[in-house]
Tab-separated table of C-alpha atoms and ligand atoms in Angstrom:
chain	number	residue	atom	x	y	z
A	420	MET	CA	-40.688	-17.009	18.162
A	421	SER	CA	-44.774	-16.523	16.980
A	422	ASN	CA	-45.645	-17.413	13.888
A	423	LYS	CA	-47.665	-13.633	13.226
A	424	LYS	CA	-46.394	-11.837	10.283
A	425	ARG	CA	-43.902	-9.523	11.407
A	426	ILE	CA	-43.568	-5.963	10.041
A	427	GLY	CA	-40.962	-3.645	10.861
A	428	ILE	CA	-41.373	0.485	10.691
A	429	LEU	CA	-39.037	2.946	10.791
A	430	THR	CA	-38.725	6.561	10.147
A	431	SER	CA	-35.859	7.638	8.347
A	432	GLY	CA	-34.259	10.981	7.295
A	433	GLY	CA	-35.429	14.309	8.996
A	434	ASP	CA	-38.177	14.438	11.332
A	435	CYS	CA	-41.415	16.508	10.737
A	436	ALA	CA	-45.011	16.684	12.052
A	437	GLY	CA	-46.907	13.575	11.773
A	438	LEU	CA	-44.634	10.785	12.122
A	439	ASN	CA	-46.098	9.733	15.240
A	440	ALA	CA	-49.336	9.508	13.639
A	441	VAL	CA	-48.160	7.305	10.735
A	442	ILE	CA	-46.487	5.047	13.167
A	443	ARG	CA	-50.035	4.952	15.455
A	444	ALA	CA	-51.957	4.096	12.267
A	445	ALA	CA	-49.802	1.040	11.067
A	446	VAL	CA	-49.805	-0.417	14.568
A	447	LEU	CA	-53.477	0.051	15.300
A	448	ALA	CA	-54.477	-1.359	11.797
A	449	GLY	CA	-51.910	-3.763	11.634
A	450	THR	CA	-52.718	-5.269	15.236
A	451	ARG	CA	-56.562	-5.766	14.114
A	452	LYS	CA	-55.133	-8.008	11.139
A	453	GLY	CA	-52.939	-9.755	13.808
A	454	TYR	CA	-49.552	-8.642	12.339
A	455	GLU	CA	-46.869	-7.910	14.805
A	456	ILE	CA	-45.142	-4.504	14.436
A	457	ILE	CA	-41.655	-3.866	15.367
A	458	GLY	CA	-40.541	-0.097	15.391
A	459	ILE	CA	-36.952	-0.040	14.315
A	460	GLU	CA	-35.017	2.762	16.276
A	461	ASP	CA	-33.076	5.308	14.793
A	462	GLY	CA	-33.775	4.799	10.801
A	463	THR	CA	-31.445	1.665	9.525
A	464	ALA	CA	-29.320	2.879	12.389
A	465	GLY	CA	-30.870	0.701	15.052
A	466	LEU	CA	-29.947	-2.462	12.831
A	467	LEU	CA	-26.408	-1.521	12.812
A	468	ASP	CA	-26.143	-1.960	16.637
A	469	ASP	CA	-25.546	-4.901	18.606
A	470	PRO	CA	-27.947	-5.784	20.269
A	471	LEU	CA	-30.080	-4.561	17.671
A	472	ARG	CA	-32.199	-1.648	18.686
A	473	TYR	CA	-35.938	-2.279	18.345
A	474	ARG	CA	-39.017	-2.520	20.059
A	475	LYS	CA	-42.425	-4.181	19.775
A	476	LEU	CA	-45.455	-1.736	19.270
A	477	ASP	CA	-48.921	-2.472	20.184
A	478	PRO	CA	-51.814	-0.568	20.416
A	479	SER	CA	-51.781	0.134	24.426
A	480	MET	CA	-48.712	2.463	23.798
A	481	PHE	CA	-50.550	4.383	21.349
A	482	ASP	CA	-52.850	6.475	23.841
A	483	THR	CA	-53.894	9.494	21.943
A	484	THR	CA	-51.089	11.697	23.337
A	485	VAL	CA	-48.852	10.058	20.707
A	486	MET	CA	-50.701	11.215	17.574
A	487	ARG	CA	-50.279	15.011	18.882
A	488	MET	CA	-46.771	14.482	19.295
A	489	GLY	CA	-44.165	16.260	16.952
A	490	GLY	CA	-41.016	14.371	16.173
A	491	THR	CA	-40.867	10.378	16.062
A	492	ILE	CA	-40.798	8.170	18.984
A	493	LEU	CA	-38.520	5.736	17.097
A	494	GLY	CA	-35.977	8.431	16.231
A	495	THR	CA	-34.737	9.186	13.284
A	496	THR	CA	-31.412	9.716	11.152
A	497	ASN	CA	-30.396	12.051	8.098
A	498	LYS	CA	-27.125	10.865	8.016
A	499	GLY	CA	-25.208	7.433	7.455
A	500	ASN	CA	-26.155	5.933	4.207
A	501	PRO	CA	-25.491	2.292	4.824
A	502	PHE	CA	-23.977	1.899	1.422
A	503	LYS	CA	-21.166	4.640	2.233
A	504	PHE	CA	-21.083	4.719	5.882
A	505	LEU	CA	-18.786	7.018	7.593
A	506	MET	CA	-16.685	5.102	10.284
A	507	PRO	CA	-15.056	6.809	13.053
A	508	ASP	CA	-11.697	6.626	11.595
A	509	GLY	CA	-12.879	8.904	8.553
A	510	THR	CA	-13.177	5.922	6.121
A	511	TYR	CA	-16.100	4.738	4.318
A	512	LYS	CA	-17.724	1.119	4.582
A	513	ASP	CA	-20.533	-0.421	2.978
A	514	ARG	CA	-22.695	-1.617	5.858
A	515	THR	CA	-25.501	-2.865	4.005
A	516	GLU	CA	-25.140	-6.612	4.765
A	517	GLU	CA	-25.182	-5.647	8.520
A	518	ILE	CA	-28.607	-4.060	7.914
A	519	ILE	CA	-30.184	-6.999	6.141
A	520	ALA	CA	-28.554	-9.265	8.617
A	521	GLY	CA	-30.542	-7.426	11.597
A	522	ILE	CA	-33.831	-7.715	9.279
A	523	LYS	CA	-33.505	-11.287	9.127
A	524	LYS	CA	-32.487	-11.738	12.823
A	525	LEU	CA	-35.959	-9.881	13.822
A	526	GLU	CA	-37.650	-12.158	11.212
A	527	LEU	CA	-39.410	-9.442	9.554
A	528	ASP	CA	-41.637	-10.077	6.075
A	529	THR	CA	-41.953	-6.126	5.295
A	530	ILE	CA	-40.544	-3.330	6.135
A	531	ILE	CA	-42.466	0.040	6.286
A	532	GLY	CA	-40.072	3.102	5.661
A	533	ILE	CA	-41.064	6.640	6.540
A	534	GLY	CA	-39.088	8.858	4.861
A	535	GLY	CA	-38.446	11.246	1.758
A	536	ASP	CA	-36.564	10.474	-1.442
A	537	GLY	CA	-33.074	9.986	-0.139
A	538	SER	CA	-34.390	7.366	2.588
A	539	MET	CA	-36.887	5.720	0.057
A	540	ALA	CA	-34.174	5.481	-2.603
A	541	ILE	CA	-31.683	3.715	-0.109
A	542	LEU	CA	-34.378	1.415	1.560
A	543	ARG	CA	-35.220	0.276	-2.067
A	544	ARG	CA	-31.974	-0.537	-2.884
A	545	LEU	CA	-31.554	-2.358	0.678
A	546	ALA	CA	-34.725	-4.275	0.024
A	547	LYS	CA	-33.448	-5.459	-3.478
A	548	GLN	CA	-30.356	-6.508	-2.260
A	549	GLY	CA	-31.571	-8.093	0.918
A	550	ASP	CA	-34.837	-9.626	-0.781
A	551	PHE	CA	-37.180	-8.173	1.798
A	552	ASN	CA	-40.797	-6.482	1.237
A	553	LEU	CA	-40.838	-2.553	1.151
A	554	ILE	CA	-43.557	-0.200	1.635
A	555	GLY	CA	-43.022	3.452	1.343
A	556	ILE	CA	-44.767	6.290	3.194
A	557	PRO	CA	-43.781	9.745	2.023
A	558	LYS	CA	-42.855	12.507	4.443
A	559	THR	CA	-40.921	15.731	3.914
A	560	ILE	CA	-41.451	19.100	5.015
A	561	ASP	CA	-40.135	19.855	1.372
A	562	ASN	CA	-42.899	18.159	-0.527
A	563	ASP	CA	-40.618	17.605	-3.113
A	564	LEU	CA	-41.486	13.947	-3.733
A	565	GLY	CA	-43.180	13.074	-6.833
A	566	LEU	CA	-46.570	11.389	-7.520
A	567	THR	CA	-48.068	12.220	-4.311
A	568	GLU	CA	-49.878	15.311	-3.843
A	569	LYS	CA	-48.743	15.589	-0.329
A	570	SER	CA	-46.160	14.123	1.706
A	571	VAL	CA	-46.780	14.175	5.761
A	572	GLY	CA	-45.322	17.131	7.528
A	573	PHE	CA	-45.641	19.463	4.703
A	574	ASP	CA	-48.562	20.964	5.593
A	575	THR	CA	-47.858	21.571	9.523
A	576	ALA	CA	-44.628	23.403	8.318
A	577	VAL	CA	-46.756	25.691	6.193
A	578	TYR	CA	-49.070	26.244	9.055
A	579	VAL	CA	-45.887	27.316	11.100
A	580	ALA	CA	-44.532	29.399	8.491
A	581	THR	CA	-47.599	31.011	8.155
A	582	GLU	CA	-48.037	31.934	11.974
A	583	ALA	CA	-44.611	33.111	11.813
A	584	LEU	CA	-45.694	35.658	8.974
A	585	ASP	CA	-49.023	36.366	11.113
A	586	ARG	CA	-46.695	37.340	14.030
A	587	LEU	CA	-44.185	39.413	11.728
A	588	GLN	CA	-47.114	41.138	10.103
A	589	PRO	CA	-47.790	43.591	13.246
A	590	THR	CA	-44.451	44.352	14.678
A	591	ALA	CA	-43.338	44.994	10.774
A	592	ALA	CA	-46.533	47.075	10.664
A	593	SER	CA	-45.582	49.176	13.953
A	594	HIS	CA	-41.870	49.833	13.267
A	595	ASP	CA	-42.276	50.590	9.366
A	596	ARG	CA	-39.731	47.855	8.442
A	597	VAL	CA	-39.746	44.827	5.892
A	598	MET	CA	-39.743	41.652	7.437
A	599	VAL	CA	-37.551	38.756	5.856
A	600	LEU	CA	-38.458	35.527	7.019
A	601	GLU	CA	-36.130	32.466	5.233
A	602	VAL	CA	-38.058	28.987	5.477
A	603	MET	CA	-36.705	25.339	4.466
A	604	GLY	CA	-37.752	23.466	1.684
A	605	ARG	CA	-34.397	22.340	0.784
A	606	ASP	CA	-34.161	22.753	-3.184
A	607	ALA	CA	-37.982	23.246	-3.877
A	608	GLY	CA	-40.145	26.457	-2.825
A	609	HIS	CA	-43.116	24.762	-1.803
A	610	ILE	CA	-43.167	26.049	1.767
A	611	ALA	CA	-42.477	29.703	0.855
A	612	LEU	CA	-45.033	29.537	-1.822
A	613	SER	CA	-47.740	28.394	0.087
A	614	ALA	CA	-46.920	30.261	3.571
A	615	GLY	CA	-46.175	33.358	1.556
A	616	ILE	CA	-49.826	32.929	-0.046
A	617	ALA	CA	-51.407	32.383	3.059
A	618	GLY	CA	-49.312	34.676	5.170
A	619	GLY	CA	-49.841	37.833	2.882
A	620	ALA	CA	-46.450	38.337	1.815
A	621	ASP	CA	-45.348	40.879	-0.614
A	622	VAL	CA	-42.768	39.027	-2.189
A	623	ILE	CA	-41.889	35.372	-2.388
A	624	LEU	CA	-38.375	33.845	-3.563
A	625	ILE	CA	-38.025	30.648	-4.229
A	626	PRO	CA	-35.325	28.569	-5.770
A	627	GLU	CA	-36.995	27.574	-8.845
A	628	LEU	CA	-37.285	31.242	-10.410
A	629	GLY	CA	-34.297	33.803	-10.719
A	630	TYR	CA	-34.782	37.666	-9.477
A	631	SER	CA	-33.345	40.616	-9.325
A	632	ILE	CA	-32.956	43.027	-6.359
A	633	GLU	CA	-34.366	45.830	-8.488
A	634	ASN	CA	-37.709	44.170	-8.851
A	635	ILE	CA	-37.971	43.522	-5.167
A	636	VAL	CA	-36.912	47.304	-4.498
A	637	LYS	CA	-39.743	48.255	-6.750
A	638	LYS	CA	-42.097	46.241	-5.166
A	639	ILE	CA	-41.272	47.562	-1.650
A	640	LYS	CA	-41.696	51.241	-2.885
A	641	ASP	CA	-44.854	50.412	-4.540
A	642	ILE	CA	-46.341	49.342	-1.553
A	643	ARG	CA	-45.518	52.684	-0.021
A	644	LYS	CA	-46.663	54.679	-3.241
A	645	ASN	CA	-49.935	52.920	-3.762
A	646	GLU	CA	-51.126	51.059	-0.450
A	647	ASN	CA	-50.086	53.858	1.928
A	648	ARG	CA	-48.051	51.539	4.014
A	649	ASN	CA	-44.517	51.351	5.031
A	650	PHE	CA	-43.916	47.935	5.653
A	651	GLY	CA	-43.428	44.756	4.162
A	652	LEU	CA	-43.031	40.954	4.051
A	653	ILE	CA	-40.640	38.997	2.037
A	654	VAL	CA	-40.605	35.318	2.297
A	655	VAL	CA	-37.580	33.857	0.984
A	656	SER	CA	-36.941	29.783	0.446
A	657	GLU	CA	-33.636	28.619	2.051
A	658	ALA	CA	-32.269	27.664	-1.585
A	659	VAL	CA	-32.511	30.619	-3.713
A	660	LYS	CA	-29.033	31.824	-4.630
A	661	LYS	CA	-27.115	35.095	-4.134
A	662	LEU	CA	-27.154	37.497	-7.323
A	663	ASP	CA	-23.854	36.162	-8.119
A	664	GLY	CA	-25.388	32.780	-8.587
A	665	GLY	CA	-23.512	31.205	-5.708
A	666	GLU	CA	-25.093	29.303	-2.815
A	667	LEU	CA	-25.284	30.258	0.735
A	668	MET	CA	-24.702	27.122	2.977
A	669	VAL	CA	-23.348	26.616	6.435
A	670	GLU	CA	-21.155	24.266	7.700
A	671	HIS	CA	-22.423	21.829	10.687
A	672	HIS	CA	-20.768	19.029	12.738
A	673	GLY	CA	-19.196	16.591	10.898
A	674	GLY	CA	-18.494	18.720	7.970
A	675	GLU	CA	-22.280	18.543	7.081
A	676	TYR	CA	-23.412	21.387	4.918
A	677	ARG	CA	-26.931	22.543	4.737
A	678	TYR	CA	-28.313	25.979	3.251
A	679	GLY	CA	-28.366	28.948	5.497
A	680	GLY	CA	-28.011	32.987	5.038
A	681	ILE	CA	-30.210	33.783	1.937
A	682	GLY	CA	-32.502	35.633	4.463
A	683	ASN	CA	-29.555	38.248	5.784
A	684	TYR	CA	-28.295	38.291	2.294
A	685	ILE	CA	-32.010	39.634	1.031
A	686	GLY	CA	-32.517	41.712	3.936
A	687	GLU	CA	-28.990	43.547	3.401
A	688	GLN	CA	-29.812	44.318	-0.163
A	689	VAL	CA	-33.120	45.500	0.183
A	690	SER	CA	-32.353	47.605	3.360
A	691	LYS	CA	-29.464	49.111	1.450
A	692	MET	CA	-31.000	49.864	-2.004
A	693	ALA	CA	-34.762	50.621	-1.031
A	694	ASP	CA	-33.649	52.810	2.080
A	695	VAL	CA	-35.608	50.693	4.265
A	696	GLU	CA	-35.132	49.003	8.025
A	697	ALA	CA	-35.425	44.745	7.330
A	698	ARG	CA	-34.930	42.336	9.974
A	699	VAL	CA	-34.638	39.055	9.396
A	700	THR	CA	-36.176	36.026	10.881
A	701	VAL	CA	-34.555	32.331	10.271
A	702	LEU	CA	-37.745	30.155	10.896
A	703	GLY	CA	-35.397	26.921	10.584
A	704	HIS	CA	-36.429	23.488	12.789
A	705	VAL	CA	-39.300	25.201	14.137
A	706	GLN	CA	-41.021	24.290	11.057
A	707	ARG	CA	-40.584	20.401	11.729
A	708	GLY	CA	-40.741	20.270	15.574
A	709	SER	CA	-44.467	21.282	16.072
A	710	ALA	CA	-47.528	18.996	16.637
A	711	PRO	CA	-49.374	17.960	13.502
A	712	ILE	CA	-52.088	19.926	12.327
A	713	PRO	CA	-55.264	18.032	11.724
A	714	ASP	CA	-54.602	17.823	7.844
A	715	ASP	CA	-50.958	16.248	8.660
A	716	ARG	CA	-52.870	13.490	11.119
A	717	ILE	CA	-55.417	12.693	8.964
A	718	LEU	CA	-52.814	12.086	5.827
A	719	ALA	CA	-50.741	10.286	8.393
A	720	SER	CA	-53.749	8.346	9.433
A	721	ALA	CA	-54.736	7.402	6.017
A	722	PHE	CA	-51.235	6.452	4.721
A	723	GLY	CA	-50.588	4.382	7.773
A	724	VAL	CA	-53.763	2.058	7.197
A	725	HIS	CA	-52.790	1.992	3.750
A	726	ALA	CA	-49.853	0.476	4.106
A	727	ILE	CA	-51.083	-2.080	6.169
A	728	GLU	CA	-53.810	-2.860	3.372
A	729	LEU	CA	-50.717	-3.292	0.752
A	730	VAL	CA	-49.140	-5.921	3.229
A	731	GLU	CA	-52.378	-7.836	3.183
A	732	GLN	CA	-52.542	-7.731	-0.041
A	733	GLY	CA	-49.191	-8.642	-0.766
A	734	LYS	CA	-48.440	-5.652	-2.908
A	735	PHE	CA	-44.762	-4.536	-2.333
A	736	ASP	CA	-42.077	-1.935	-3.849
A	737	ARG	CA	-44.831	0.667	-3.529
A	738	MET	CA	-45.334	3.929	-2.127
A	739	VAL	CA	-48.544	5.041	-0.521
A	740	SER	CA	-49.777	8.380	-2.217
A	741	TRP	CA	-52.380	11.273	-1.768
A	742	SER	CA	-54.032	11.920	-5.181
A	743	ASP	CA	-57.349	13.682	-5.638
A	744	ARG	CA	-58.674	12.984	-1.909
A	745	ASN	CA	-57.883	9.307	-1.564
A	746	VAL	CA	-54.894	7.340	-0.686
A	747	ILE	CA	-53.580	5.312	-3.677
A	748	ASP	CA	-50.259	3.449	-4.158
A	749	VAL	CA	-47.617	4.030	-6.947
A	750	PRO	CA	-44.122	2.346	-7.549
A	751	ILE	CA	-41.613	3.491	-5.215
A	752	GLU	CA	-39.079	3.739	-7.906
A	753	ASP	CA	-41.557	6.049	-10.123
A	754	ALA	CA	-42.230	8.301	-7.077
A	755	ILE	CA	-38.520	8.910	-6.543
A	756	ALA	CA	-37.487	9.507	-10.430
A	757	ALA	CA	-40.276	12.317	-10.190
A	758	TYR	CA	-38.953	14.992	-8.010
A	759	GLN	CA	-41.593	17.147	-7.455
A	760	GLU	CA	-40.312	21.200	-7.539
A	761	VAL	CA	-42.458	24.050	-7.997
A	762	GLU	CA	-44.009	24.110	-11.257
A	763	LEU	CA	-43.977	27.539	-12.708
A	764	ASP	CA	-47.438	27.130	-14.584
A	765	SER	CA	-48.910	26.023	-11.027
A	766	THR	CA	-52.073	27.326	-9.993
A	767	LEU	CA	-50.091	28.580	-6.851
A	768	VAL	CA	-47.814	30.714	-9.020
A	769	LYS	CA	-50.239	32.216	-10.930
A	770	THR	CA	-52.607	33.235	-7.543
A	771	ALA	CA	-49.237	34.578	-6.243
A	772	ARG	CA	-48.793	37.026	-9.562
A	773	SER	CA	-52.208	37.699	-9.731
A	774	LEU	CA	-52.670	38.794	-6.206
A	775	GLY	CA	-49.895	41.239	-7.262
A	776	ILE	CA	-47.174	38.967	-5.112
A	777	CYS	CA	-43.792	39.924	-6.512
A	778	LEU	CA	-41.728	36.499	-7.193
A	779	GLY	CA	-38.516	38.397	-7.803
A	780	ASP	CA	-38.786	37.833	-11.808
A	781	GLU	CA	-40.733	40.563	-12.925
B	1871	F6P	O1	-35.641	17.747	3.955
B	1871	F6P	C1	-35.752	18.371	5.678
B	1871	F6P	C2	-35.065	19.634	5.839
B	1871	F6P	O2	-35.958	20.008	7.003
B	1871	F6P	C3	-34.743	20.611	4.711
B	1871	F6P	O3	-35.805	21.742	4.359
B	1871	F6P	C4	-33.864	21.397	5.303
B	1871	F6P	O4	-32.613	21.983	4.552
B	1871	F6P	C5	-32.824	20.303	5.912
B	1871	F6P	O5	-33.759	19.168	6.304
B	1871	F6P	C6	-32.255	20.680	7.135
B	1871	F6P	O6	-31.340	19.511	7.693
B	1871	F6P	P1	-30.884	19.326	9.042
B	1871	F6P	O7	-32.009	18.854	10.187
B	1871	F6P	O8	-29.731	18.189	9.006
B	1871	F6P	O9	-30.085	20.629	9.759
């Protein structure tokens, strides 16, 4: 084995646009500093298999097509917490020592983990237990990680959701319909709020705010009365609750539950109470799988480069962060603790209200 510094890089949690641009940036910048970069496959899962699943990454693999690609060339997983790993026989097992053994076997000095809050928390616990260096790079379309203005993937998700509204508007207008667009975001309404403003929505529903159907119906009727149009656009974030406070979830393979169904629920209610024709689009994973837009490529590149600078400076247990047009770094622990939902007195909430967009609460 060579005596070069060896850095492991992995993507963890749900994929999003821009992950490959992060990997590329870390490989290009790291190789220039003489580091060896090892890509671990499928998050920490690649360290649980025998043989270990990893590959040495070098700049020759990163012609410019990779940066443009959605997904992650390393693969990822949003299941399989190694502290409580679901085994085939249905029991749970702590598999953390196997992961740590894998990191030692590969002689990795540092792990660069590209993930959301859940992944950061797991990797941090692992780093403490296994005594290895960790640097975090925030990515999530939900944009709910604290202490960073942006996480990789968010801008592209907003772009895709906005484009969906752009495509729904003409067909809504042609048929005098109300179009409901259900977007992702987990418990934070960032995608709905941003895309709703950018896409000219009449109503935006986010989980941070309560709503009444009467308020939405009033808005839809007002459009007819005051704006002389018979169509409307409603954006609803997936974690918005039913009127009785119940959550709408869908069970998936392996007993995994995910949000889903609120778009249809709102569509039905509005159609009945406003006496309009409504159609529902659930945007789903389209928001994650697209090629990254320039903003995400730029953010990803800056984050990957800064992560390598942190390795050089020996500054660990830090997460790179976007702040005031620059990359900074913050303690991973603080970023995880500072969950970022939509603030109700934020500029975007005020902007939406001043534009006359109904947020459901009034
Ligand atoms: O956290 C990212 C996210 O896309 C959420 O917005 C969404 O609720 C969830 O992941 C979907 O997860 P899965 O890919 O497992 O369906």
